[in-house]
XYZ file of C-alpha atoms in Angstrom:
659
model
C -26.563 -30.912 7.704
C -28.690 -29.714 10.695
C -30.061 -25.966 10.614
C -27.886 -23.218 12.300
C -28.033 -22.956 16.062
C -28.534 -19.473 17.246
C -27.404 -17.888 20.543
C -30.851 -17.829 21.804
C -30.684 -19.232 25.380
C -27.313 -18.408 26.534
C -25.915 -20.154 29.675
C -24.986 -18.580 32.681
C -21.225 -18.637 33.756
C -22.169 -21.113 36.643
C -24.151 -23.404 34.043
C -21.106 -23.522 31.927
C -18.699 -24.201 34.740
C -21.359 -27.278 35.474
C -21.383 -28.561 31.948
C -17.399 -28.298 31.613
C -17.036 -30.017 35.173
C -19.423 -32.825 33.745
C -16.952 -33.450 30.708
C -14.946 -37.039 30.919
C -11.288 -35.908 31.018
C -9.403 -38.924 32.632
C -5.805 -39.084 31.324
C -4.712 -41.889 33.576
C -1.630 -42.815 35.002
C 2.004 -42.941 33.234
C 5.415 -43.975 34.719
C 8.333 -41.289 34.687
C 11.931 -41.037 35.518
C 12.930 -39.385 38.632
C 14.568 -36.516 36.831
C 11.458 -35.985 34.778
C 8.751 -36.061 37.787
C 9.190 -32.233 38.973
C 5.948 -30.618 38.760
C 4.043 -33.876 38.364
C 1.379 -35.331 40.412
C 1.932 -38.578 42.461
C -0.398 -41.220 41.617
C 0.239 -44.017 44.301
C 1.728 -43.987 47.769
C 5.311 -44.650 48.249
C 6.623 -46.483 51.347
C 10.405 -46.468 52.293
C 12.034 -49.651 51.321
C 14.920 -48.763 53.419
C 16.354 -46.593 56.376
C 17.385 -43.171 55.943
C 20.271 -42.830 56.800
C 20.915 -46.697 56.565
C 23.530 -46.279 59.257
C 24.577 -44.015 62.248
C 26.418 -41.267 60.816
C 28.141 -38.457 62.438
C 26.445 -34.932 62.449
C 29.531 -33.136 62.725
C 33.381 -33.018 62.301
C 35.106 -34.277 65.445
C 35.792 -37.580 67.241
C 33.902 -40.730 67.793
C 34.032 -41.869 71.299
C 32.317 -43.388 74.100
C 29.885 -41.021 76.011
C 30.537 -42.612 79.246
C 34.336 -41.461 78.868
C 33.393 -38.049 78.952
C 31.271 -37.826 82.000
C 32.191 -34.643 84.151
C 34.407 -33.247 81.378
C 34.498 -29.385 81.080
C 36.515 -26.585 79.944
C 38.118 -26.279 83.325
C 38.603 -29.908 83.976
C 38.650 -31.986 80.554
C 39.571 -35.525 79.830
C 41.984 -36.997 77.694
C 41.437 -40.125 74.941
C 43.636 -41.658 72.587
C 42.645 -41.381 68.818
C 43.180 -44.515 67.191
C 42.504 -43.638 63.553
C 40.355 -41.598 61.453
C 36.994 -42.352 59.184
C 35.795 -40.395 56.141
C 32.478 -40.223 54.526
C 31.867 -42.936 52.121
C 34.263 -45.269 53.533
C 33.785 -48.363 55.850
C 35.385 -47.621 59.401
C 38.618 -50.084 59.497
C 38.990 -49.285 63.234
C 36.701 -49.797 66.508
C 36.374 -47.493 69.957
C 37.351 -49.083 72.975
C 36.982 -47.501 76.477
C 39.613 -44.470 76.668
C 40.005 -44.310 72.554
C 38.265 -41.952 70.044
C 38.541 -41.814 66.172
C 38.680 -39.025 64.024
C 35.230 -38.515 61.986
C 34.077 -36.440 59.101
C 30.235 -35.315 58.823
C 28.381 -38.265 57.587
C 30.655 -40.823 57.948
C 29.762 -44.221 59.491
C 30.141 -44.273 63.317
C 32.785 -46.952 64.337
C 31.812 -49.808 66.230
C 32.072 -49.105 70.352
C 31.346 -45.326 69.691
C 27.901 -43.892 70.887
C 28.481 -40.063 70.518
C 30.786 -37.446 68.237
C 32.313 -34.483 70.061
C 32.721 -31.389 67.510
C 36.190 -30.673 66.902
C 35.746 -27.071 68.121
C 35.436 -28.641 71.686
C 38.631 -30.568 71.589
C 42.670 -29.917 71.298
C 44.834 -32.625 69.823
C 48.483 -33.274 70.850
C 49.902 -36.113 68.533
C 47.377 -38.883 69.312
C 46.452 -37.374 72.341
C 42.840 -35.695 72.023
C 41.682 -33.461 75.016
C 37.676 -33.139 75.209
C 36.508 -30.157 77.292
C 32.662 -31.155 77.382
C 30.840 -34.012 78.682
C 28.420 -35.764 76.077
C 25.302 -38.330 76.466
C 25.095 -41.383 74.136
C 23.633 -40.220 70.875
C 25.262 -36.547 70.942
C 26.409 -35.845 67.530
C 25.095 -38.887 65.986
C 22.231 -39.478 63.385
C 21.043 -43.077 64.101
C 19.832 -45.237 61.279
C 16.300 -44.400 60.392
C 16.159 -41.284 62.079
C 15.241 -39.548 58.838
C 12.974 -42.270 57.244
C 12.327 -45.790 58.730
C 11.952 -48.637 56.285
C 8.254 -49.149 55.905
C 7.301 -45.672 56.565
C 4.613 -44.205 54.458
C 6.435 -41.135 52.753
C 4.333 -39.575 50.151
C 0.713 -40.170 49.292
C -1.301 -40.161 45.929
C -2.092 -36.474 44.699
C 1.293 -35.228 46.062
C 2.467 -32.249 44.007
C 6.335 -33.155 43.458
C 8.654 -30.192 43.918
C 12.373 -30.019 44.229
C 11.646 -30.990 48.380
C 9.813 -34.243 47.304
C 12.400 -35.364 44.617
C 15.120 -34.920 47.239
C 13.273 -37.372 49.400
C 12.616 -40.101 46.886
C 16.487 -39.657 45.656
C 17.621 -40.426 49.386
C 15.159 -43.397 49.465
C 16.588 -44.601 46.093
C 13.465 -44.366 43.797
C 14.477 -44.251 40.212
C 11.029 -44.027 38.616
C 7.403 -43.692 39.740
C 3.732 -43.542 38.787
C 2.352 -40.048 38.268
C -0.996 -38.691 36.930
C -0.945 -38.626 33.324
C -1.119 -34.855 31.425
C -4.169 -34.448 29.695
C -3.445 -34.462 25.760
C -5.251 -31.391 24.547
C -5.558 -31.058 20.784
C -5.466 -27.534 19.611
C -7.202 -26.503 16.152
C -7.527 -23.088 15.083
C -10.006 -22.619 12.194
C -10.545 -20.172 9.500
C -9.348 -19.600 6.035
C -7.365 -16.467 6.731
C -4.790 -18.000 9.129
C -1.093 -18.553 8.648
C 1.287 -20.033 10.922
C 4.120 -17.759 11.976
C 6.796 -18.179 9.561
C 4.747 -18.288 6.501
C 4.084 -15.268 4.296
C 0.838 -13.394 4.922
C -1.204 -11.492 2.180
C -2.889 -8.482 3.774
C -4.779 -8.017 0.622
C -6.485 -11.409 0.988
C -7.033 -10.363 4.735
C -4.659 -13.027 5.877
C -3.240 -12.949 9.337
C -1.002 -15.130 11.546
C -2.411 -17.835 13.854
C -2.342 -16.639 17.082
C -4.484 -18.666 18.996
C -2.590 -22.141 18.614
C 0.523 -20.733 20.307
C -1.277 -18.759 23.004
C -3.652 -21.353 23.983
C -0.767 -24.108 23.713
C 1.140 -22.024 26.362
C -1.835 -21.775 28.568
C -2.446 -25.320 28.454
C 1.221 -26.188 29.567
C 0.634 -23.596 32.521
C -2.576 -25.655 33.690
C -0.710 -28.896 33.299
C -1.860 -30.098 30.190
C 0.025 -31.465 27.051
C -0.865 -29.466 24.232
C -0.747 -31.111 20.458
C -1.056 -28.542 17.660
C -3.043 -29.714 14.738
C -2.748 -28.193 11.265
C -5.398 -25.088 11.144
C -8.171 -26.074 9.337
C -10.401 -23.951 6.773
C -13.884 -23.205 7.090
C -14.555 -26.474 5.031
C -16.556 -28.799 6.563
C -15.161 -32.124 5.400
C -11.466 -30.581 6.253
C -12.580 -29.714 9.787
C -14.364 -32.775 10.404
C -11.248 -34.789 9.485
C -9.116 -32.518 11.728
C -11.022 -32.589 14.539
C -11.815 -36.618 14.433
C -8.208 -36.931 14.186
C -7.589 -34.854 17.338
C -10.479 -36.764 19.163
C -9.057 -40.025 18.392
C -5.402 -38.955 19.797
C -6.472 -36.692 22.736
C -8.357 -36.282 25.890
C -9.653 -32.814 25.048
C -10.103 -30.974 21.812
C -10.039 -27.361 21.951
C -10.849 -25.322 18.620
C -10.977 -21.686 18.161
C -12.793 -19.444 15.694
C -15.815 -20.933 13.628
C -17.977 -20.954 16.866
C -20.194 -17.907 16.318
C -23.689 -17.395 14.705
C -22.194 -16.715 10.973
C -23.378 -18.978 8.156
C -19.768 -19.999 7.318
C -19.282 -21.416 10.773
C -19.379 -25.318 10.705
C -17.710 -26.595 13.895
C -21.217 -27.052 15.750
C -22.336 -29.249 12.919
C -19.191 -31.365 13.016
C -19.797 -31.821 16.802
C -23.140 -32.477 16.617
C -22.850 -35.155 13.945
C -19.904 -36.890 15.592
C -20.753 -36.657 19.154
C -23.080 -34.513 21.463
C -23.121 -30.534 21.686
C -24.187 -29.769 25.512
C -23.814 -26.239 25.397
C -23.617 -23.330 22.779
C -23.122 -19.714 23.995
C -22.538 -18.391 27.197
C -23.469 -14.910 29.011
C -20.017 -13.678 29.301
C -18.425 -10.751 27.542
C -16.026 -11.422 26.023
C -16.500 -14.968 24.819
C -20.203 -15.617 24.149
C -19.695 -18.002 21.181
C -18.502 -20.806 23.278
C -19.379 -24.643 22.439
C -19.142 -27.720 24.928
C -19.620 -30.893 23.789
C -18.060 -34.582 23.262
C -17.206 -36.094 20.060
C -15.631 -39.518 19.229
C -14.814 -40.125 23.107
C -13.140 -36.796 23.811
C -14.201 -33.980 25.551
C -14.541 -30.897 23.289
C -14.687 -26.980 23.806
C -14.862 -24.660 21.140
C -13.296 -21.262 21.968
C -14.000 -17.914 20.421
C -11.536 -17.034 17.661
C -10.883 -13.433 18.966
C -7.424 -13.939 21.005
C -8.504 -11.935 24.092
C -11.729 -14.004 24.150
C -10.439 -17.158 23.560
C -7.826 -16.792 26.233
C -10.420 -15.303 28.549
C -12.872 -18.158 28.217
C -9.917 -20.854 28.497
C -8.392 -19.410 31.747
C -11.893 -19.065 33.511
C -13.605 -22.297 32.463
C -11.202 -24.515 30.698
C -7.959 -24.330 32.664
C -9.580 -25.430 36.037
C -10.704 -28.671 34.371
C -7.323 -29.339 32.989
C -5.778 -28.799 36.354
C -8.161 -31.176 37.989
C -7.625 -33.958 35.267
C -3.724 -33.531 35.841
C -4.312 -33.970 39.637
C -3.167 -30.082 40.316
C -4.283 -27.919 43.029
C -6.066 -24.490 41.758
C -3.417 -21.749 41.660
C -2.651 -19.647 44.715
C -5.330 -16.985 44.557
C -3.989 -13.684 43.327
C -6.171 -10.686 43.808
C -5.780 -7.002 44.615
C -8.414 -4.317 45.340
C -7.788 -0.978 43.778
C -10.038 2.004 43.046
C -11.005 2.671 39.577
C -9.200 5.195 37.892
C -12.065 6.323 35.485
C -15.626 5.839 35.099
C -16.301 3.027 32.826
C -19.957 2.384 31.388
C -21.382 -1.068 30.604
C -25.036 -2.199 30.207
C -24.908 -5.358 27.771
C -26.845 -7.676 30.100
C -23.651 -9.928 30.278
C -21.557 -11.041 32.856
C -18.244 -8.870 31.727
C -14.657 -10.222 32.376
C -13.101 -6.799 31.823
C -9.171 -6.854 31.103
C -7.621 -3.967 33.677
C -4.667 -2.752 34.145
C -2.716 -1.468 37.615
C -1.106 1.752 38.177
C 0.019 3.409 41.508
C -0.828 6.739 42.483
C 1.571 9.277 43.917
C 0.224 8.026 47.561
C 1.029 4.580 46.500
C -2.679 3.812 46.308
C -3.884 1.047 43.586
C -5.551 2.428 40.817
C -7.597 0.403 38.289
C -8.354 0.990 34.644
C -9.826 -0.827 31.716
C -7.741 -2.300 28.990
C -10.162 -3.136 26.094
C -9.115 -2.544 22.497
C -11.469 -5.559 21.412
C -11.358 -8.981 21.391
C -9.253 -8.983 18.364
C -6.455 -6.832 19.757
C -3.645 -9.145 20.957
C -1.593 -6.156 22.877
C -4.715 -6.444 25.338
C -3.064 -9.672 26.376
C 0.026 -8.243 27.760
C -1.177 -4.647 28.693
C -3.571 -5.792 31.270
C -2.361 -7.325 34.740
C -5.703 -9.107 35.552
C -9.451 -8.947 35.099
C -12.255 -7.400 36.990
C -15.553 -9.300 37.057
C -18.381 -7.089 36.432
C -22.183 -8.410 37.101
C -24.622 -8.696 34.318
C -26.762 -6.199 35.808
C -23.936 -3.471 36.410
C -24.443 -0.278 34.043
C -21.149 1.413 35.285
C -18.208 1.290 37.201
C -17.861 4.801 38.921
C -14.594 6.593 39.369
C -13.081 5.996 42.819
C -15.158 2.429 43.118
C -13.187 -0.068 44.745
C -13.135 -3.314 42.500
C -11.116 -6.403 42.903
C -8.610 -7.606 40.362
C -8.091 -11.227 39.734
C -4.533 -11.247 38.559
C -3.164 -13.179 35.657
C -0.675 -14.593 37.963
C 0.744 -14.016 41.742
C 3.873 -12.285 40.620
C 2.170 -9.648 38.370
C 3.261 -5.979 39.963
C 2.097 -2.622 38.681
C 4.598 -1.249 36.295
C 7.326 1.225 37.706
C 6.150 4.005 35.409
C 2.895 3.937 33.153
C 3.231 5.994 30.105
C 0.833 6.793 27.277
C 0.671 8.936 24.190
C 2.731 9.384 20.770
C 4.728 6.295 19.687
C 7.967 7.498 18.815
C 11.099 5.729 18.054
C 12.970 8.043 20.560
C 11.066 7.291 23.428
C 11.112 3.467 22.549
C 14.666 3.699 23.590
C 14.130 5.514 26.516
C 11.668 2.515 27.524
C 14.448 0.061 26.832
C 16.656 1.775 29.918
C 13.477 1.470 32.535
C 13.206 -1.602 34.813
C 9.422 -2.236 34.399
C 7.745 0.358 32.018
C 4.078 0.065 30.408
C 3.396 2.162 27.301
C 0.142 2.388 25.531
C 0.806 3.837 22.228
C -2.604 6.088 21.938
C -1.689 9.153 20.067
C -0.608 12.615 21.181
C -3.929 14.052 22.079
C -5.413 10.778 23.656
C -2.284 10.665 25.675
C -2.700 14.368 26.687
C -6.602 13.832 27.632
C -5.532 10.492 29.678
C -3.115 12.779 31.480
C -5.509 15.376 32.227
C -7.891 12.685 33.608
C -5.010 11.439 35.838
C -4.559 7.638 34.906
C -0.868 7.505 33.572
C 2.050 8.764 35.193
C 3.501 10.459 31.857
C 2.237 11.249 28.464
C 4.287 11.707 25.179
C 2.890 14.318 23.226
C 4.111 16.518 20.189
C 3.303 20.170 19.156
C 0.462 20.755 17.158
C 2.303 21.703 14.166
C 5.413 20.696 12.382
C 8.258 23.522 12.714
C 9.773 24.253 9.188
C 6.671 23.226 7.316
C 5.800 26.623 5.742
C 7.779 29.667 5.478
C 8.036 31.940 8.597
C 4.930 33.899 9.125
C 2.696 31.466 7.716
C 3.186 28.228 9.771
C 0.302 29.253 12.235
C -2.161 28.511 9.300
C -4.310 31.374 9.794
C -7.952 30.853 10.934
C -8.385 27.719 8.715
C -5.839 25.977 11.218
C -7.499 26.817 14.250
C -10.878 26.179 12.469
C -9.552 22.574 11.861
C -8.447 22.000 15.249
C -11.725 23.246 16.716
C -13.830 21.069 14.029
C -11.251 17.740 14.308
C -10.665 17.929 18.020
C -13.372 18.726 20.596
C -10.802 20.548 22.977
C -9.746 22.677 20.184
C -6.014 22.515 21.747
C -3.023 21.189 20.737
C -1.820 18.212 23.000
C 0.576 20.328 24.767
C -2.443 22.722 25.427
C -4.569 19.911 26.582
C -2.062 18.881 29.256
C -1.331 22.392 30.329
C -1.788 22.674 34.133
C -1.894 19.015 34.793
C 1.729 18.266 33.852
C 5.482 18.848 34.524
C 7.403 18.871 31.411
C 10.334 16.102 31.982
C 12.129 16.637 28.640
C 11.796 17.805 25.131
C 13.537 16.690 21.881
C 13.100 17.163 18.256
C 12.690 14.576 15.316
C 12.667 15.371 11.578
C 9.556 14.372 9.471
C 8.771 14.616 6.053
C 7.589 11.830 3.139
C 9.242 8.483 2.303
C 9.678 7.355 -1.138
C 11.074 4.296 -2.942
C 14.953 4.418 -3.549
C 15.894 6.601 -6.366
C 12.696 8.652 -5.999
C 11.177 7.931 -9.155
C 8.172 10.493 -9.151
C 10.788 13.348 -8.050
C 8.584 14.192 -4.940
C 10.136 17.154 -3.343
C 7.613 18.027 -0.929
C 3.919 18.416 0.436
C 2.943 20.303 -2.844
C 3.771 17.326 -4.915
C 0.831 15.324 -3.292
C -1.563 18.023 -4.811
C 0.278 18.641 -8.385
C 1.702 15.310 -9.151
C 0.209 11.715 -9.727
C 1.469 10.710 -6.372
C -0.355 8.174 -3.911
C -0.129 8.855 -0.048
C -0.101 6.689 2.935
C -1.016 8.635 5.745
C -1.095 8.291 9.532
C -4.182 8.208 11.891
C -5.753 11.367 12.958
C -4.553 10.295 16.630
C -0.813 10.827 15.528
C 1.297 13.858 16.076
C 2.910 13.262 12.462
C -0.745 13.717 11.127
C -0.670 16.938 13.083
C 2.454 17.956 11.347
C 1.076 17.261 8.182
C -2.302 19.013 8.456
C -0.421 22.055 9.753
C 1.826 21.909 6.525
C -1.260 21.633 4.449
C -3.004 24.821 6.265
C 0.002 26.676 5.640
C 0.101 25.879 1.890
C -3.693 26.583 1.795
C -2.911 30.119 3.115
C -0.309 30.332 0.178
C -3.012 29.279 -2.476
C -5.867 31.106 -0.928
C -7.718 28.021 -0.482
C -8.513 26.035 2.729
C -6.766 23.018 4.279
C -9.885 20.569 3.745
C -10.302 21.029 0.268
C -6.270 20.344 -0.274
C -6.730 17.347 1.541
C -9.575 16.249 -0.589
C -7.038 16.459 -3.556
C -4.656 14.207 -2.127
C -4.822 10.666 -3.234
C -4.748 8.595 -0.336
C -4.835 11.485 2.263
C -7.807 9.325 3.851
C -5.803 5.991 3.736
C -4.932 6.058 7.601
C -2.618 3.904 9.090
C -1.784 3.659 12.789
C 1.758 2.242 13.125
C 4.571 4.461 13.154
C 6.321 2.502 10.252
C 3.138 1.510 8.383
C 3.226 4.120 5.562
C 6.678 3.286 4.914
C 5.741 -0.388 4.723
C 3.041 0.667 2.363
C 5.887 2.597 0.216
C 8.168 -0.573 0.633
C 5.256 -3.069 -0.648
C 4.333 -1.018 -3.524
C 1.065 0.153 -2.041
C 1.716 3.889 -2.127
C 4.198 5.977 -3.886
C 4.769 8.215 -0.617
C 4.388 7.574 2.954
C 4.144 9.960 6.141
C 7.171 9.011 8.000
C 10.130 10.141 10.359
C 13.690 10.432 9.053
C 14.521 7.601 11.745
C 12.203 5.227 10.041
C 13.357 6.053 6.459
C 16.770 5.010 7.422
C 15.662 1.966 9.235
C 13.911 0.704 6.188
C 16.310 1.700 3.419
C 13.902 4.129 1.924
C 14.834 7.727 0.531
C 13.360 10.423 2.784
C 11.888 14.032 1.508
C 12.406 16.606 4.567
C 9.410 18.814 5.415
C 9.644 19.726 8.955
C 10.832 19.384 12.289
C 8.445 18.441 15.282
C 8.953 18.787 18.975
C 8.171 15.747 21.244
C 7.731 16.251 24.998
C 7.515 13.814 27.778
C 4.765 15.413 30.463
C 4.556 14.024 33.633
C 1.500 13.981 36.420
C 2.849 16.633 38.816
C 1.235 14.407 41.531
C 3.443 11.374 40.520
C 6.982 13.119 39.757
C 8.491 11.590 43.084
C 7.443 8.179 41.922
C 10.454 5.735 41.804
C 9.744 4.874 38.431
C 9.034 8.459 37.213
C 12.557 9.615 38.801
C 13.790 6.578 37.011
C 12.452 7.983 33.663
C 13.688 11.562 34.401
C 17.293 10.138 34.907
C 17.150 8.483 31.644
C 15.774 11.617 29.856
C 18.534 13.533 31.438
C 20.893 11.591 29.056
C 19.064 11.886 25.684
C 22.157 12.791 23.646
C 23.388 8.980 24.610
C 20.006 7.388 23.835
C 19.573 9.319 20.456
C 23.346 8.788 19.560
C 22.588 6.875 16.340
C 19.032 7.704 15.556
C 18.658 9.770 12.594
C 16.780 13.015 12.522
C 16.832 13.182 16.454
C 18.136 15.958 18.640
C 18.023 16.503 22.413
């Protein structure tokens, strides 16, 4: 094998587009039935083989007659003709019209011999077989003549036409049963990495396994671009296995996309397979995210290696690969979908690469569009749905200033800002509130970060908890004394509780309480009865992250216990086995207990009930929904307020909650 290539001379985005544009991706032509042609691109010209309509037909319900018989007729001076029969759509006329006669006719029915006009029934009156006509007609009135829509021999549709419901209807009128269309490029998708498991399989977190995100998200993106995705079994980081899978995909597909194994790591081998079986034309592009991109050919198939992280992979695909697939399928570029907005916060950036920054949209109280970065890192799949589009930041840009106008390229033309944008503490009760809203967005950032962002004016609403869990210590000891205040000053730069941090910049919409404590296995085998047992018994804890309101509650309970024991909170925390084992999810500590990785977990009563664990109550915590006062009249915030007014219904069967 050749020596490992490094990311030394990164291609510019323009160079990367040129290289990909130069790939040979020609899927050819295929024949499809008319009912499968929607959304396809016509390969050949279609000429009409017959007239449409193929006969003179009535445009209205009424009477077919000779126009000459109505000359001079009016409301005050009508003429009379004799009805000699009737004609219906789909039947051949069995009567003819002579001077002074007519035939009753339905819309779409063939005009009988001798007739050259149709008078609508509203301009007539009938008494037996005598029809009174109260208007004069000219030849052709009320008649669609044969070939008036399409004449035999006409050029109807040309190659390159995107077939929609309108074109399908026209082709059906011409009697077209099947037609030639541009074939969809077959795109083989290979996810690499020993850690990947397909959804539906069992993952071992201890072994560092994760579900394969890229195969499915990229397949959906390929379909959106007009290609036909073909998923191959995911390959590990073994050279022979990768070679086999990539070779199979190259033999069967027009384009092969791999994800992962494209960075400058010693275990990555994709670039070696491509070099030995074909040609590597590009290795690395000066963009963020997505620097480790490969472009080349192997086995007669075009090849693009995408980064392994989902955000990077989809960003690179959408920016560089999707246009090539659309062009190969003959599809036009999608309708431009961009909006301008003002940066809601200052965003620093000075890495010397073009940045494709995921961004979210939110409307201010004045209806202005604000733009905020959504960047949890390339490995965070939630960034894919929490963002509305991307902002392209030039490589030489050091920062985007608050209030600076930027252009957001939306992920699709139908993207709209959320009706209400909330951030803060993840809470099962508030999750139920969100379910009742039309188009909400929520970022679970924790109480303190939620309060900070509300203070900075980006979200509409912040969900926060009080700084202590009420009931965690006897009356008079809940403040935790000086140690609790010292902890807040040390652990959090503001030295304030989330509620205090948001003071002056929020309007409280509602508050509720939730019971918190410790979850333990069924039967409580270690007889855990409270926080003290974490210190005095051999109990391993699964804790929450410091950003969580539940963690605040636990720390306040420890501070109160420290006062009782004439100690300090930090000393007690150091004595707890697992105190530093932080988890981010509301249910994560409880799941650690379920999996046998911990003896006790910091959790809510609602979580214990949901997962069938035993609950050891410790305290009750208040949760608050705080609104940006400049947004309280915003329609989405008013909708939220209406739901919050009915919390008793929302929490009806949620254990441990009270409005």
